[in-house]
Amino acid sequence: MTAAATCPPTTTVADIDRDLAGHPEFGDGLAIERRSLGRLRSGLLMLGRRVPALAQVAPAIALDERALLAMLGDPVLRNAFECDLGQLARGRPSRATALAGFLPTVDLSTHGPCQGLADPPRSAWPANGPAWALTGIDESIGPIAGRLWQLLRAAFPGPDSIAPIRPLEPDLTALRRGAALLAELLPGVGGTALRHVRMVGLARDACDDAARDGAAGDGAGAGRPMRATSGDDGLPGAIFIAPDQLSPPRTVARLILREGLRLALLELVRCRPLVTAEPPPLAGLPVPWQAEPWPVDRALFALHRYVHQALFRAASPPPCAVNTPLARAGDLADRLGGSHRHHLTPLGQAFVQWLTGATAALRRVQPSPS
C-alpha cells in the first residue's frame, strides 16, 4: 500500500458545505421543504374533515401544489394553520377556526395574500430564493393586513419597539449583496438558508437579543439591541434584520445564514421530533458560558447554529485567534451525545452525530492565525 493510500482524504470548507447540505434528513433544503409541504397537505385534509367551514376549500388547496407553496410562504396563513393544528392536537376541533376566517377569500394561484398586499411588491433577493420584502402594508385594507400587523406587534412588543421599517432601495441592494455573498461562499448550506426565508423585513428592537433568539441561544448580553431574528410560529418563514446590520455584505450574509437555517430547523422539527416527548424535570443541560442550564431542545438548536457559524467563519477569512462557535459546538456535541443522549429520539441522536462529524471536520480545516 502506498503512502498516499494511507492518508485520509483532504477535507475542505467546500467538502463540509456540500456534506452538510447533502444530508437527506437534516441538510437538504429541498427535502425539508417537501416534508413541510406534506405536513401542510395532511393537516389541511384533516382540517377539511373536522371543520365544516373548511370542508371544501382546505382539500382543494391540499391537492394544488402551487397553492400549497403559496400558503407555505405566507406568515398569516401559516400562523393560522399552526394555531388550528394545535387545537386539533388538544382535542378541540370546534376552536380550529383561524384558517376558516381567511382561506375562503384568498387567491393562492401565484403567491400568498400578504405578499400580494406589499406596496411596492419587491423580491428580497430574486436571484437567490423565494423571499419577498415587507415593504408597506396598510393595516386597514382588510383582515389579512390587520392580522399581519397583530402578529408584528406580538413579535415586537413594548413601547420602545419599531417594527417594521420600510426598506429603501439601498436597503434592498444590501440584502441582495449579502444573499449573493452567502450563495457564493456556501452554496450548499447557504442555499438551504435562502430557500427557507419567505419574508424579509427590517426592524429595530430594544429587547434582549438572547431572549428573543429563543432556542438558538447565542449568549448575548442583556439589553443588547436586536441584530436579526426569525419569526418562529408567530410569523413562520419570516426574518427581520436591523438596518444598522446591512453593511458590510459579510454581516448580512452571516445573519441570513443564521436565521434562515433556524427556519429550516424549525420546519424539520415540526415534521420529525428530535427530543423525547416528556423529558424529566432535571433534563436541563449545563452550558459553561451560561448561568442557567438549557433545555435539550434549545441546546440542539444552538449546536446546529454554532456548527454553521463556524463553517461560515472558515469560509470567510481572515481567521480569528479563537473560533468560539467551533469550541461551543464541540462542547454541546459532547454533552448531547453523552450524558443527555437518552433525552433524544433516535432521529435526534442521528442529528447530533451528523453535527459532531461536521465539528470534527471543521477542526481539521480550521486555519491557524498568524
CSV table of C-alpha atoms in Angstrom, one decimal:
chain,number,residue,atom,x,y,z
A,1,MET,CA,0.0,0.0,0.0
A,2,THR,CA,1.4,3.4,-1.0
A,3,ALA,CA,1.8,6.3,1.5
A,4,ALA,CA,-0.8,8.2,-0.5
A,5,ALA,CA,-3.3,5.4,0.0
A,6,THR,CA,-2.9,5.5,3.8
A,7,CYS,CA,-3.5,9.3,4.1
A,8,PRO,CA,-7.0,10.4,5.0
A,9,PRO,CA,-8.8,12.3,2.2
A,10,THR,CA,-8.3,16.1,2.2
A,11,THR,CA,-11.2,17.9,3.8
A,12,THR,CA,-12.0,21.4,2.6
A,13,VAL,CA,-14.7,24.0,3.5
A,14,ALA,CA,-16.4,23.2,0.3
A,15,ASP,CA,-16.5,19.5,1.2
A,16,ILE,CA,-18.1,20.3,4.6
A,17,ASP,CA,-20.6,22.6,3.0
A,18,ARG,CA,-21.6,20.0,0.4
A,19,ASP,CA,-21.8,17.2,3.0
A,20,LEU,CA,-23.9,19.3,5.4
A,21,ALA,CA,-26.3,20.4,2.7
A,22,GLY,CA,-26.5,16.9,1.2
A,23,HIS,CA,-27.8,15.1,4.3
A,24,PRO,CA,-31.3,13.8,3.3
A,25,GLU,CA,-32.8,14.3,6.7
A,26,PHE,CA,-31.2,17.4,8.2
A,27,GLY,CA,-29.4,19.4,5.5
A,28,ASP,CA,-31.1,19.0,2.1
A,29,GLY,CA,-33.2,22.2,1.8
A,30,LEU,CA,-35.5,20.8,-0.9
A,31,ALA,CA,-36.1,17.6,1.1
A,32,ILE,CA,-37.1,19.6,4.2
A,33,GLU,CA,-39.4,21.8,2.1
A,34,ARG,CA,-41.1,18.7,0.6
A,35,ARG,CA,-41.7,17.3,4.1
A,36,SER,CA,-43.2,20.6,5.1
A,37,LEU,CA,-45.5,20.6,2.1
A,38,GLY,CA,-46.5,17.1,3.0
A,39,ARG,CA,-47.3,18.1,6.6
A,40,LEU,CA,-49.3,21.1,5.3
A,41,ARG,CA,-51.2,18.9,2.9
A,42,SER,CA,-52.1,16.3,5.5
A,43,GLY,CA,-53.1,19.0,8.0
A,44,LEU,CA,-55.4,20.7,5.5
A,45,LEU,CA,-57.1,17.4,4.7
A,46,MET,CA,-57.6,16.7,8.4
A,47,LEU,CA,-59.0,20.2,9.0
A,48,GLY,CA,-61.3,19.8,6.0
A,49,ARG,CA,-62.7,16.7,7.7
A,50,ARG,CA,-63.1,18.3,11.1
A,51,VAL,CA,-64.0,21.9,10.4
A,52,PRO,CA,-67.2,22.4,8.4
A,53,ALA,CA,-66.2,25.9,7.1
A,54,LEU,CA,-63.0,24.3,5.6
A,55,ALA,CA,-64.7,21.2,4.1
A,56,GLN,CA,-64.4,22.5,0.5
A,57,VAL,CA,-61.5,24.9,0.4
A,58,ALA,CA,-58.9,23.0,2.5
A,59,PRO,CA,-58.9,19.8,0.4
A,60,ALA,CA,-58.8,21.9,-2.8
A,61,ILE,CA,-55.7,23.7,-1.6
A,62,ALA,CA,-54.2,20.4,-0.3
A,63,LEU,CA,-54.3,19.0,-3.9
A,64,ASP,CA,-52.9,22.1,-5.6
A,65,GLU,CA,-49.1,22.2,-5.4
A,66,ARG,CA,-48.8,25.9,-6.4
A,67,ALA,CA,-51.4,26.8,-3.7
A,68,LEU,CA,-49.5,24.8,-1.1
A,69,LEU,CA,-46.3,26.6,-1.9
A,70,ALA,CA,-48.1,30.0,-1.7
A,71,MET,CA,-49.5,29.1,1.7
A,72,LEU,CA,-46.2,27.9,2.9
A,73,GLY,CA,-44.7,31.3,2.2
A,74,ASP,CA,-47.5,33.4,3.9
A,75,PRO,CA,-46.9,34.3,7.5
A,76,VAL,CA,-50.6,34.9,8.3
A,77,LEU,CA,-51.9,31.7,6.8
A,78,ARG,CA,-49.1,29.6,8.2
A,79,ASN,CA,-49.7,31.1,11.7
A,80,ALA,CA,-53.4,30.3,11.4
A,81,PHE,CA,-52.6,26.7,10.2
A,82,GLU,CA,-50.3,26.1,13.2
A,83,CYS,CA,-53.0,27.5,15.6
A,84,ASP,CA,-55.7,25.3,14.1
A,85,LEU,CA,-53.5,22.2,14.1
A,86,GLY,CA,-52.7,22.9,17.8
A,87,GLN,CA,-56.4,23.0,18.6
A,88,LEU,CA,-56.9,19.6,16.9
A,89,ALA,CA,-54.0,18.1,18.7
A,90,ARG,CA,-55.6,19.3,22.0
A,91,GLY,CA,-58.9,17.7,21.0
A,92,ARG,CA,-60.7,21.0,20.4
A,93,PRO,CA,-61.8,20.9,16.7
A,94,SER,CA,-64.6,23.4,17.4
A,95,ARG,CA,-61.8,26.0,18.2
A,96,ALA,CA,-59.9,25.3,15.0
A,97,THR,CA,-61.3,28.3,13.2
A,98,ALA,CA,-58.4,30.6,12.4
A,99,LEU,CA,-57.9,29.4,8.8
A,100,ALA,CA,-61.7,29.5,8.2
A,101,GLY,CA,-61.6,33.3,8.5
A,102,PHE,CA,-59.1,33.6,5.6
A,103,LEU,CA,-58.9,30.6,3.2
A,104,PRO,CA,-62.4,31.0,1.6
A,105,THR,CA,-61.5,34.5,0.4
A,106,VAL,CA,-57.8,34.3,-0.7
A,107,ASP,CA,-56.2,33.7,-4.1
A,108,LEU,CA,-53.2,31.4,-3.9
A,109,SER,CA,-52.7,31.0,-7.6
A,110,THR,CA,-49.4,32.9,-7.7
A,111,HIS,CA,-48.3,33.8,-4.1
A,112,GLY,CA,-49.6,34.3,-0.6
A,113,PRO,CA,-52.0,37.1,0.3
A,114,CYS,CA,-49.5,39.0,2.4
A,115,GLN,CA,-47.1,39.2,-0.5
A,116,GLY,CA,-49.9,40.4,-2.7
A,117,LEU,CA,-50.5,43.3,-0.3
A,118,ALA,CA,-46.9,44.6,-0.2
A,119,ASP,CA,-46.7,48.1,-1.7
A,120,PRO,CA,-44.5,48.2,-3.7
A,121,PRO,CA,-44.0,44.5,-4.4
A,122,ARG,CA,-40.3,43.7,-4.1
A,123,SER,CA,-38.3,40.5,-4.0
A,124,ALA,CA,-35.7,40.4,-1.3
A,125,TRP,CA,-33.1,38.5,-3.4
A,126,PRO,CA,-34.6,37.5,-6.7
A,127,ALA,CA,-31.6,35.6,-7.9
A,128,ASN,CA,-31.2,33.5,-4.8
A,129,GLY,CA,-34.5,32.4,-3.3
A,130,PRO,CA,-38.3,33.0,-2.9
A,131,ALA,CA,-38.2,35.6,-0.2
A,132,TRP,CA,-40.3,38.8,-0.6
A,133,ALA,CA,-39.6,42.1,1.1
A,134,LEU,CA,-42.0,43.5,3.7
A,135,THR,CA,-42.4,47.0,2.2
A,136,GLY,CA,-45.6,48.9,3.0
A,137,ILE,CA,-48.8,47.2,4.0
A,138,ASP,CA,-51.8,49.4,5.1
A,139,GLU,CA,-53.3,47.8,8.2
A,140,SER,CA,-56.8,49.0,7.3
A,141,ILE,CA,-57.2,47.4,3.9
A,142,GLY,CA,-58.5,44.0,5.1
A,143,PRO,CA,-58.4,41.1,7.6
A,144,ILE,CA,-55.2,39.7,6.2
A,145,ALA,CA,-53.4,43.0,6.6
A,146,GLY,CA,-54.9,43.6,10.0
A,147,ARG,CA,-53.8,40.1,11.2
A,148,LEU,CA,-50.3,40.6,9.9
A,149,TRP,CA,-49.9,43.8,11.9
A,150,GLN,CA,-51.3,42.0,15.0
A,151,LEU,CA,-48.6,39.3,14.6
A,152,LEU,CA,-45.9,42.0,14.0
A,153,ARG,CA,-46.9,43.7,17.3
A,154,ALA,CA,-46.7,40.4,19.1
A,155,ALA,CA,-43.3,39.8,17.6
A,156,PHE,CA,-42.0,43.2,18.7
A,157,PRO,CA,-43.8,44.1,21.9
A,158,GLY,CA,-43.2,47.2,24.0
A,159,PRO,CA,-43.2,50.9,23.6
A,160,ASP,CA,-39.5,51.0,22.5
A,161,SER,CA,-40.0,48.8,19.5
A,162,ILE,CA,-40.2,49.9,15.9
A,163,ALA,CA,-41.5,47.3,13.5
A,164,PRO,CA,-41.4,47.2,10.7
A,165,ILE,CA,-39.2,49.8,9.0
A,166,ARG,CA,-39.9,50.4,5.3
A,167,PRO,CA,-36.9,49.3,3.3
A,168,LEU,CA,-35.4,51.8,0.9
A,169,GLU,CA,-33.7,50.9,-2.4
A,170,PRO,CA,-30.2,50.9,-0.8
A,171,ASP,CA,-31.5,48.5,1.9
A,172,LEU,CA,-32.8,46.1,-0.8
A,173,THR,CA,-29.5,46.3,-2.6
A,174,ALA,CA,-27.7,45.5,0.7
A,175,LEU,CA,-29.9,42.5,1.2
A,176,ARG,CA,-29.2,41.2,-2.3
A,177,ARG,CA,-25.5,41.7,-1.9
A,178,GLY,CA,-25.5,39.7,1.3
A,179,ALA,CA,-27.6,36.9,-0.2
A,180,ALA,CA,-25.3,36.7,-3.2
A,181,LEU,CA,-22.2,36.6,-1.0
A,182,LEU,CA,-23.7,33.8,1.1
A,183,ALA,CA,-24.6,31.8,-2.0
A,184,GLU,CA,-21.0,32.3,-3.3
A,185,LEU,CA,-19.3,31.3,0.0
A,186,LEU,CA,-21.5,28.4,1.0
A,187,PRO,CA,-23.6,27.3,-2.0
A,188,GLY,CA,-24.9,24.2,-0.1
A,189,VAL,CA,-26.0,25.4,3.4
A,190,GLY,CA,-26.4,28.9,2.1
A,191,GLY,CA,-28.8,27.7,-0.4
A,192,THR,CA,-30.8,25.9,2.3
A,193,ALA,CA,-31.0,29.0,4.4
A,194,LEU,CA,-32.1,31.2,1.5
A,195,ARG,CA,-34.8,28.7,0.4
A,196,HIS,CA,-36.4,28.8,3.8
A,197,VAL,CA,-36.7,32.5,4.2
A,198,ARG,CA,-40.1,33.5,2.9
A,199,MET,CA,-40.4,37.1,4.1
A,200,VAL,CA,-37.7,39.6,5.0
A,201,GLY,CA,-38.4,42.8,7.0
A,202,LEU,CA,-36.3,45.5,8.6
A,203,ALA,CA,-36.9,46.2,12.3
A,204,ARG,CA,-35.2,47.8,15.2
A,205,ASP,CA,-35.9,46.4,18.7
A,206,ALA,CA,-34.6,47.2,22.2
A,207,CYS,CA,-35.3,43.7,23.6
A,208,ASP,CA,-32.6,41.4,24.8
A,209,ASP,CA,-31.2,39.6,21.7
A,210,ALA,CA,-30.5,36.4,23.7
A,211,ALA,CA,-34.1,36.2,25.0
A,212,ARG,CA,-35.6,36.9,21.6
A,213,ASP,CA,-33.3,34.4,19.9
A,214,GLY,CA,-35.1,31.7,21.9
A,215,ALA,CA,-33.9,28.2,21.3
A,216,ALA,CA,-30.9,29.4,19.3
A,217,GLY,CA,-29.2,30.9,22.4
A,218,ASP,CA,-26.2,32.9,21.3
A,219,GLY,CA,-25.1,34.0,24.8
A,220,ALA,CA,-25.8,37.7,24.0
A,221,GLY,CA,-25.7,40.1,26.9
A,222,ALA,CA,-28.8,41.5,28.4
A,223,GLY,CA,-30.1,44.7,26.8
A,224,ARG,CA,-28.2,44.4,23.5
A,225,PRO,CA,-30.3,45.7,20.6
A,226,MET,CA,-31.6,43.2,18.0
A,227,ARG,CA,-29.4,42.4,15.1
A,228,ALA,CA,-31.6,39.8,13.4
A,229,THR,CA,-34.4,37.5,14.5
A,230,SER,CA,-36.7,34.9,13.0
A,231,GLY,CA,-40.5,34.6,13.4
A,232,ASP,CA,-40.9,31.0,14.7
A,233,ASP,CA,-44.6,30.1,14.8
A,234,GLY,CA,-45.6,33.7,15.4
A,235,LEU,CA,-44.5,34.7,11.9
A,236,PRO,CA,-43.5,31.5,10.2
A,237,GLY,CA,-40.9,31.8,7.5
A,238,ALA,CA,-40.1,35.4,8.3
A,239,ILE,CA,-36.8,37.0,9.3
A,240,PHE,CA,-36.1,40.6,10.4
A,241,ILE,CA,-32.7,42.4,10.2
A,242,ALA,CA,-31.8,45.7,11.9
A,243,PRO,CA,-31.0,48.5,9.4
A,244,ASP,CA,-27.6,49.1,11.1
A,245,GLN,CA,-26.6,45.5,10.2
A,246,LEU,CA,-27.0,45.9,6.4
A,247,SER,CA,-23.3,46.6,5.9
A,248,PRO,CA,-20.9,45.1,5.2
A,249,PRO,CA,-22.2,42.2,3.0
A,250,ARG,CA,-20.4,39.7,5.1
A,251,THR,CA,-22.6,40.7,8.1
A,252,VAL,CA,-25.8,40.4,6.0
A,253,ALA,CA,-24.7,37.0,4.7
A,254,ARG,CA,-24.0,35.7,8.2
A,255,LEU,CA,-27.3,36.9,9.6
A,256,ILE,CA,-29.3,35.4,6.7
A,257,LEU,CA,-27.5,32.1,7.2
A,258,ARG,CA,-28.2,32.1,10.9
A,259,GLU,CA,-31.9,32.9,10.7
A,260,GLY,CA,-32.6,31.0,7.5
A,261,LEU,CA,-31.1,27.8,8.9
A,262,ARG,CA,-33.1,28.3,12.1
A,263,LEU,CA,-36.2,28.5,10.0
A,264,ALA,CA,-35.2,25.3,8.2
A,265,LEU,CA,-34.6,23.5,11.5
A,266,LEU,CA,-38.0,24.7,12.8
A,267,GLU,CA,-39.6,23.1,9.7
A,268,LEU,CA,-37.7,19.9,10.4
A,269,VAL,CA,-38.7,19.6,14.0
A,270,ARG,CA,-42.4,20.3,13.1
A,271,CYS,CA,-42.3,17.2,11.0
A,272,ARG,CA,-39.8,15.0,12.9
A,273,PRO,CA,-39.3,15.4,16.7
A,274,LEU,CA,-35.7,15.3,17.9
A,275,VAL,CA,-36.4,15.3,21.6
A,276,THR,CA,-38.3,12.7,23.6
A,277,ALA,CA,-41.9,13.7,24.3
A,278,GLU,CA,-41.6,14.1,28.1
A,279,PRO,CA,-38.0,14.9,29.3
A,280,PRO,CA,-37.6,14.5,33.1
A,281,PRO,CA,-37.7,17.7,35.2
A,282,LEU,CA,-33.9,17.6,35.6
A,283,ALA,CA,-33.2,17.4,31.9
A,284,GLY,CA,-31.5,20.8,31.7
A,285,LEU,CA,-28.1,20.7,30.0
A,286,PRO,CA,-25.3,22.6,31.8
A,287,VAL,CA,-23.7,25.2,29.5
A,288,PRO,CA,-20.4,26.6,30.6
A,289,TRP,CA,-21.0,30.1,29.1
A,290,GLN,CA,-24.5,30.4,30.6
A,291,ALA,CA,-25.6,30.9,34.2
A,292,GLU,CA,-28.6,28.5,33.8
A,293,PRO,CA,-28.9,25.1,32.2
A,294,TRP,CA,-30.6,25.0,28.8
A,295,PRO,CA,-33.4,22.7,27.8
A,296,VAL,CA,-32.3,20.0,25.5
A,297,ASP,CA,-34.2,21.3,22.5
A,298,ARG,CA,-32.5,24.7,22.9
A,299,ALA,CA,-29.1,23.1,23.1
A,300,LEU,CA,-29.9,21.2,19.8
A,301,PHE,CA,-30.7,24.5,18.1
A,302,ALA,CA,-27.6,26.1,19.5
A,303,LEU,CA,-25.4,23.2,18.3
A,304,HIS,CA,-26.9,23.5,14.8
A,305,ARG,CA,-26.2,27.2,14.8
A,306,TYR,CA,-22.7,27.1,16.2
A,307,VAL,CA,-21.6,24.4,13.6
A,308,HIS,CA,-22.8,26.5,10.7
A,309,GLN,CA,-21.4,29.7,12.2
A,310,ALA,CA,-18.0,28.1,12.5
A,311,LEU,CA,-18.3,26.9,8.9
A,312,PHE,CA,-19.1,30.5,7.8
A,313,ARG,CA,-16.0,31.8,9.6
A,314,ALA,CA,-13.9,29.2,7.9
A,315,ALA,CA,-15.3,30.2,4.5
A,316,SER,CA,-14.8,33.9,5.0
A,317,PRO,CA,-11.3,34.7,6.4
A,318,PRO,CA,-9.4,36.3,8.0
A,319,PRO,CA,-9.4,33.6,10.7
A,320,CYS,CA,-9.9,34.5,14.4
A,321,ALA,CA,-7.5,33.6,17.1
A,322,VAL,CA,-10.2,31.7,18.9
A,323,ASN,CA,-13.1,30.2,17.0
A,324,THR,CA,-15.7,30.4,19.7
A,325,PRO,CA,-18.6,28.9,17.8
A,326,LEU,CA,-16.5,25.8,17.0
A,327,ALA,CA,-15.4,25.4,20.6
A,328,ARG,CA,-19.0,25.7,21.8
A,329,ALA,CA,-20.3,23.3,19.1
A,330,GLY,CA,-17.7,20.7,20.4
A,331,ASP,CA,-18.9,21.2,24.0
A,332,LEU,CA,-22.6,20.8,23.2
A,333,ALA,CA,-22.0,17.9,20.9
A,334,ASP,CA,-20.1,16.1,23.7
A,335,ARG,CA,-22.9,16.7,26.2
A,336,LEU,CA,-25.8,15.9,23.8
A,337,GLY,CA,-24.0,12.8,22.5
A,338,GLY,CA,-23.1,11.6,26.0
A,339,SER,CA,-24.9,12.5,29.3
A,340,HIS,CA,-28.0,13.7,27.6
A,341,ARG,CA,-28.3,11.3,24.7
A,342,HIS,CA,-31.2,9.5,26.4
A,343,HIS,CA,-33.3,12.7,26.1
A,344,LEU,CA,-33.1,12.4,22.3
A,345,THR,CA,-35.2,10.4,19.8
A,346,PRO,CA,-33.3,8.1,17.5
A,347,LEU,CA,-33.5,10.9,14.9
A,348,GLY,CA,-32.2,13.4,17.4
A,349,GLN,CA,-29.3,11.1,18.2
A,350,ALA,CA,-28.5,10.9,14.5
A,351,PHE,CA,-28.8,14.7,14.3
A,352,VAL,CA,-26.1,15.1,16.9
A,353,GLN,CA,-23.9,12.6,15.2
A,354,TRP,CA,-24.3,14.5,12.0
A,355,LEU,CA,-23.2,17.7,13.6
A,356,THR,CA,-20.4,16.0,15.6
A,357,GLY,CA,-18.9,14.8,12.4
A,358,ALA,CA,-19.1,18.3,10.9
A,359,THR,CA,-17.4,19.7,14.1
A,360,ALA,CA,-14.5,17.2,13.7
A,361,ALA,CA,-14.1,18.1,10.0
A,362,LEU,CA,-14.1,21.8,10.8
A,363,ARG,CA,-11.3,21.3,13.4
A,364,ARG,CA,-9.3,19.8,10.6
A,365,VAL,CA,-9.7,22.7,8.2
A,366,GLN,CA,-9.5,25.5,10.9
A,367,PRO,CA,-6.5,27.6,9.8
A,368,SER,CA,-4.0,28.7,12.4
A,369,PRO,CA,-4.0,32.6,12.6
A,370,SER,CA,-0.6,34.1,12.1
